[in-house]
mmCIF file of C-alpha atoms in Angstrom:
data_model
loop_
_atom_site.group_PDB
_atom_site.id
_atom_site.type_symbol
_atom_site.label_atom_id
_atom_site.label_comp_id
_atom_site.label_asym_id
_atom_site.label_seq_id
_atom_site.Cartn_x
_atom_site.Cartn_y
_atom_site.Cartn_z
ATOM 1 C CA MET A 1 0.044 -0.038 -0.079
ATOM 2 C CA GLU A 2 1.333 3.586 -0.815
ATOM 3 C CA GLN A 3 1.055 6.645 1.178
ATOM 4 C CA THR A 4 1.565 10.176 -0.016
ATOM 5 C CA VAL A 5 4.051 12.548 1.811
ATOM 6 C CA THR A 6 3.085 16.274 1.039
ATOM 7 C CA ILE A 7 5.867 18.931 1.471
ATOM 8 C CA ASN A 8 4.717 22.499 1.171
ATOM 9 C CA PHE A 9 7.032 25.087 -0.567
ATOM 10 C CA PRO A 10 5.250 28.209 0.707
ATOM 11 C CA GLY A 11 4.825 30.578 -2.261
ATOM 12 C CA GLY A 12 6.467 27.946 -4.613
ATOM 13 C CA ILE A 13 9.802 28.748 -3.196
ATOM 14 C CA ILE A 14 12.504 26.063 -1.832
ATOM 15 C CA SER A 15 16.188 26.747 -1.547
ATOM 16 C CA PRO A 16 18.271 24.134 -3.881
ATOM 17 C CA GLY A 17 19.855 23.110 -0.498
ATOM 18 C CA SER A 18 16.559 22.091 1.232
ATOM 19 C CA LEU A 19 15.452 20.514 -2.018
ATOM 20 C CA TYR A 20 18.703 18.485 -2.117
ATOM 21 C CA ASN A 21 18.398 17.290 1.285
ATOM 22 C CA ILE A 22 14.775 16.179 0.660
ATOM 23 C CA LEU A 23 15.845 14.243 -2.366
ATOM 24 C CA VAL A 24 18.705 12.648 -0.470
ATOM 25 C CA ALA A 25 16.448 11.630 2.216
ATOM 26 C CA ALA A 26 14.065 10.073 -0.500
ATOM 27 C CA ALA A 27 17.068 8.220 -2.023
ATOM 28 C CA LYS A 28 17.820 6.529 1.473
ATOM 29 C CA VAL A 29 14.255 4.718 0.866
ATOM 30 C CA ARG A 30 15.308 4.024 -2.632
ATOM 31 C CA LEU A 31 12.515 6.400 -4.084
ATOM 32 C CA ARG A 32 13.008 7.009 -7.852
ATOM 33 C CA TYR A 33 10.900 9.932 -8.471
ATOM 34 C CA VAL A 34 8.849 12.743 -6.990
ATOM 35 C CA ARG A 35 6.148 14.865 -8.412
ATOM 36 C CA PHE A 36 4.818 18.241 -7.881
ATOM 37 C CA GLY A 37 1.212 19.302 -6.991
ATOM 38 C CA LEU A 38 -1.085 21.852 -8.282
ATOM 39 C CA ARG A 39 -0.353 24.131 -5.194
ATOM 40 C CA GLN A 40 3.453 24.261 -5.542
ATOM 41 C CA GLN A 41 4.242 21.584 -3.325
ATOM 42 C CA LEU A 42 6.286 18.224 -3.438
ATOM 43 C CA LEU A 43 4.231 14.967 -3.495
ATOM 44 C CA ILE A 44 6.017 11.801 -2.576
ATOM 45 C CA ASP A 45 4.379 8.439 -2.973
ATOM 46 C CA LEU A 46 6.046 5.852 -0.785
ATOM 47 C CA ALA A 47 5.386 2.367 0.194
ATOM 48 C CA SER A 48 3.678 2.309 3.754
ATOM 49 C CA TYR A 49 6.824 0.337 5.206
ATOM 50 C CA ASN A 50 9.173 3.376 4.046
ATOM 51 C CA VAL A 51 7.055 6.212 5.464
ATOM 52 C CA GLU A 52 8.399 6.089 9.062
ATOM 53 C CA THR A 53 12.146 5.965 7.593
ATOM 54 C CA PHE A 54 11.586 8.941 5.421
ATOM 55 C CA THR A 55 9.558 11.031 7.687
ATOM 56 C CA LYS A 56 12.156 10.412 10.326
ATOM 57 C CA GLU A 57 14.758 12.130 7.946
ATOM 58 C CA LEU A 58 12.370 15.078 7.303
ATOM 59 C CA ASP A 59 11.906 15.589 11.084
ATOM 60 C CA GLU A 60 15.798 15.670 11.521
ATOM 61 C CA LEU A 61 16.052 18.256 8.643
ATOM 62 C CA GLY A 62 13.281 20.132 10.263
ATOM 63 C CA ILE A 63 11.046 20.043 7.280
ATOM 64 C CA ASP A 64 6.956 20.202 7.719
ATOM 65 C CA TYR A 65 4.861 17.612 5.918
ATOM 66 C CA GLU A 66 1.749 15.792 5.910
ATOM 67 C CA VAL A 67 1.153 12.012 5.302
ATOM 68 C CA ASP A 68 -2.292 11.565 3.593
ATOM 69 C CA THR A 69 -3.787 14.469 4.844
ATOM 70 C CA HIS A 70 -4.328 18.114 3.461
ATOM 71 C CA HIS A 71 -5.028 19.909 6.615
ATOM 72 C CA PHE A 72 -2.395 22.638 5.453
ATOM 73 C CA PRO A 73 -2.739 23.521 1.930
ATOM 74 C CA ASN A 74 0.153 25.420 0.505
ATOM 75 C CA ILE A 75 0.341 28.986 0.109
ATOM 76 C CA ILE A 76 0.860 29.555 -3.549
ATOM 77 C CA SER A 77 2.107 32.721 -5.508
ATOM 78 C CA SER A 78 3.014 33.889 -8.815
ATOM 79 C CA TYR A 79 6.514 34.365 -7.464
ATOM 80 C CA PRO A 80 8.028 31.471 -9.636
ATOM 81 C CA ALA A 81 7.042 33.353 -12.739
ATOM 82 C CA GLU A 82 8.687 36.648 -11.634
ATOM 83 C CA GLU A 83 11.189 37.901 -14.188
ATOM 84 C CA ILE A 84 10.131 35.093 -16.654
ATOM 85 C CA PHE A 85 6.652 35.873 -17.489
ATOM 86 C CA ILE A 86 5.938 38.929 -15.602
ATOM 87 C CA ARG A 87 7.462 42.384 -16.308
ATOM 88 C CA ASN A 88 7.014 46.159 -15.433
ATOM 89 C CA THR A 89 5.397 45.540 -11.994
ATOM 90 C CA TRP A 90 6.036 46.889 -8.567
ATOM 91 C CA LEU A 91 5.911 43.430 -7.204
ATOM 92 C CA THR A 92 9.536 42.220 -6.741
ATOM 93 C CA GLU A 93 11.191 38.955 -5.153
ATOM 94 C CA GLY A 94 11.680 41.190 -2.009
ATOM 95 C CA VAL A 95 8.043 42.114 -1.684
ATOM 96 C CA TYR A 96 7.145 38.406 -1.934
ATOM 97 C CA LYS A 97 9.691 37.390 0.494
ATOM 98 C CA ASP A 98 8.690 39.864 2.925
ATOM 99 C CA ILE A 99 5.281 38.505 2.642
ATOM 100 C CA PHE A 100 6.262 34.882 3.059
ATOM 101 C CA ASP A 101 8.546 35.618 6.120
ATOM 102 C CA ALA A 102 5.543 37.502 7.817
ATOM 103 C CA ILE A 103 3.442 34.495 7.358
ATOM 104 C CA ASN A 104 4.903 32.533 10.468
ATOM 105 C CA PHE A 105 1.897 30.085 10.765
ATOM 106 C CA ARG A 106 0.569 27.223 8.581
ATOM 107 C CA PRO A 107 -2.730 28.354 7.191
ATOM 108 C CA SER A 108 -5.612 25.701 7.013
ATOM 109 C CA VAL A 109 -7.233 27.410 4.249
ATOM 110 C CA LYS A 110 -5.908 27.919 0.729
ATOM 111 C CA VAL A 111 -4.087 31.161 0.170
ATOM 112 C CA ASN A 112 -3.026 32.708 -3.055
ATOM 113 C CA ILE A 113 -0.817 35.653 -3.550
ATOM 114 C CA CYS A 114 -0.684 36.786 -7.158
ATOM 115 C CA ASP A 115 0.384 39.490 -9.502
ATOM 116 C CA ASN A 116 -2.605 40.771 -11.266
ATOM 117 C CA ASN A 117 -0.746 40.669 -14.587
ATOM 118 C CA GLN A 118 -0.017 37.084 -15.043
ATOM 119 C CA SER A 119 -1.551 33.796 -16.001
ATOM 120 C CA PHE A 120 0.963 31.409 -14.347
ATOM 121 C CA THR A 121 -0.916 30.907 -11.169
ATOM 122 C CA PRO A 122 -4.714 30.794 -11.150
ATOM 123 C CA MET A 123 -5.768 33.945 -9.087
ATOM 124 C CA LEU A 124 -8.928 32.753 -7.369
ATOM 125 C CA THR A 125 -8.500 29.134 -6.601
ATOM 126 C CA GLY A 126 -7.731 29.981 -2.895
ATOM 127 C CA ASN A 127 -9.947 30.694 -0.228
ATOM 128 C CA ILE A 128 -7.957 33.960 0.772
ATOM 129 C CA ASN A 129 -6.934 35.455 -2.581
ATOM 130 C CA TRP A 130 -4.448 38.599 -2.501
ATOM 131 C CA VAL A 131 -4.121 40.165 -5.988
ATOM 132 C CA ALA A 132 -1.564 42.969 -6.337
ATOM 133 C CA SER A 133 -3.155 46.267 -7.350
ATOM 134 C CA SER A 134 -2.088 47.549 -10.802
ATOM 135 C CA GLN A 135 -2.531 51.164 -9.681
ATOM 136 C CA SER A 136 -1.145 51.371 -6.250
ATOM 137 C CA ALA A 137 2.299 49.879 -5.261
ATOM 138 C CA HIS A 138 2.224 47.774 -2.129
ATOM 139 C CA TYR A 139 -1.480 47.585 -1.827
ATOM 140 C CA TRP A 140 -3.483 44.353 -2.725
ATOM 141 C CA HIS A 141 -7.264 43.469 -3.432
ATOM 142 C CA LEU A 142 -8.611 40.816 -1.125
ATOM 143 C CA ILE A 143 -10.859 38.191 -2.753
ATOM 144 C CA ILE A 144 -12.423 35.581 -0.610
ATOM 145 C CA ARG A 145 -13.695 32.294 -1.850
ATOM 146 C CA PHE A 146 -15.391 30.683 1.107
ATOM 147 C CA PRO A 147 -14.210 27.139 1.750
ATOM 148 C CA LYS A 148 -16.182 24.278 -0.152
ATOM 149 C CA THR A 149 -18.295 26.998 -2.028
ATOM 150 C CA ASN A 150 -18.115 28.937 -4.956
ATOM 151 C CA VAL A 151 -19.284 32.002 -3.006
ATOM 152 C CA VAL A 152 -17.055 35.004 -3.763
ATOM 153 C CA TYR A 153 -16.587 38.221 -1.700
ATOM 154 C CA GLU A 154 -14.398 41.025 -2.754
ATOM 155 C CA TRP A 155 -13.065 43.169 0.248
ATOM 156 C CA ASN A 156 -14.102 46.845 -0.125
ATOM 157 C CA GLN A 157 -10.660 48.337 0.682
ATOM 158 C CA LEU A 158 -7.109 47.649 -0.448
ATOM 159 C CA CYS A 159 -4.607 46.222 1.917
ATOM 160 C CA TYR A 160 -1.171 47.158 2.643
ATOM 161 C CA THR A 161 1.697 44.562 1.905
ATOM 162 C CA ASN A 162 2.795 44.474 5.526
ATOM 163 C CA ASN A 163 -0.726 43.679 6.738
ATOM 164 C CA ILE A 164 -1.319 40.716 4.567
ATOM 165 C CA ALA A 165 -0.030 37.967 7.140
ATOM 166 C CA SER A 166 -2.042 39.370 10.106
ATOM 167 C CA MET A 167 -5.159 39.830 7.907
ATOM 168 C CA THR A 168 -4.759 36.316 6.444
ATOM 169 C CA GLN A 169 -4.446 34.979 10.072
ATOM 170 C CA ARG A 170 -7.566 36.991 11.257
ATOM 171 C CA ILE A 171 -9.850 35.960 8.341
ATOM 172 C CA GLU A 172 -8.683 32.377 8.783
ATOM 173 C CA ALA A 173 -9.520 32.347 12.587
ATOM 174 C CA ILE A 174 -13.048 33.846 11.930
ATOM 175 C CA ILE A 175 -13.859 31.365 9.252
ATOM 176 C CA ASN A 176 -12.656 28.309 11.327
ATOM 177 C CA ALA A 177 -14.555 29.779 14.546
ATOM 178 C CA SER A 178 -17.829 29.748 12.536
ATOM 179 C CA PRO A 179 -17.609 26.746 10.161
ATOM 180 C CA ASP A 180 -21.414 26.596 9.841
ATOM 181 C CA GLU A 181 -21.578 30.398 8.743
ATOM 182 C CA PHE A 182 -18.602 30.176 6.232
ATOM 183 C CA ILE A 183 -17.706 26.562 5.250
ATOM 184 C CA ASP A 184 -19.592 24.558 2.711
ATOM 185 C CA ASN A 185 -22.554 27.362 3.052
ATOM 186 C CA GLU A 186 -23.782 28.655 -0.156
ATOM 187 C CA ASN A 187 -25.457 31.529 1.688
ATOM 188 C CA ALA A 188 -21.889 32.596 3.311
ATOM 189 C CA LYS A 189 -21.854 36.390 3.563
ATOM 190 C CA GLY A 190 -18.462 38.284 3.385
ATOM 191 C CA GLU A 191 -19.847 41.200 5.094
ATOM 192 C CA LYS A 192 -19.946 39.270 8.417
ATOM 193 C CA LEU A 193 -16.123 39.015 8.354
#
């Protein structure tokens, strides 16, 4: 029987050294391939008898992971497309990294952080979607798609870059504190946030 180990790369970013260490750990259990998921994460399918050995290696490396669960969906971003597909924008590597550094928690809802002028990353597939403003540097549109619904709510104000992490955490806490109101409810109301 196989199990899947999921390793999130927040924002689609992983250092070459960390990726190398993960692959060395995978080689120790004779794993021949890994795959990438739709939310910019690494998916590793292992025989059940190898999971304990592999996850012990990940623990020693200090790498967060999940086995056969999806409690913490990865934060995705358009950062991997920066300088390749996206030009002439205020959104730089430094801005992305500042945001990711400020998000010092593992969100339990899907979070997307995207440039408004790109097609690399689907913008509204998250539950909390931050879309860079095309007219105001360091300001973001917030579009919420309530979990397990197609109900979309656009926040009526722009949010400053430095507030994204705290706003994300607050919105997630409100959604999780009232699941009947916001999760799997086609009548969810953004005004109640």
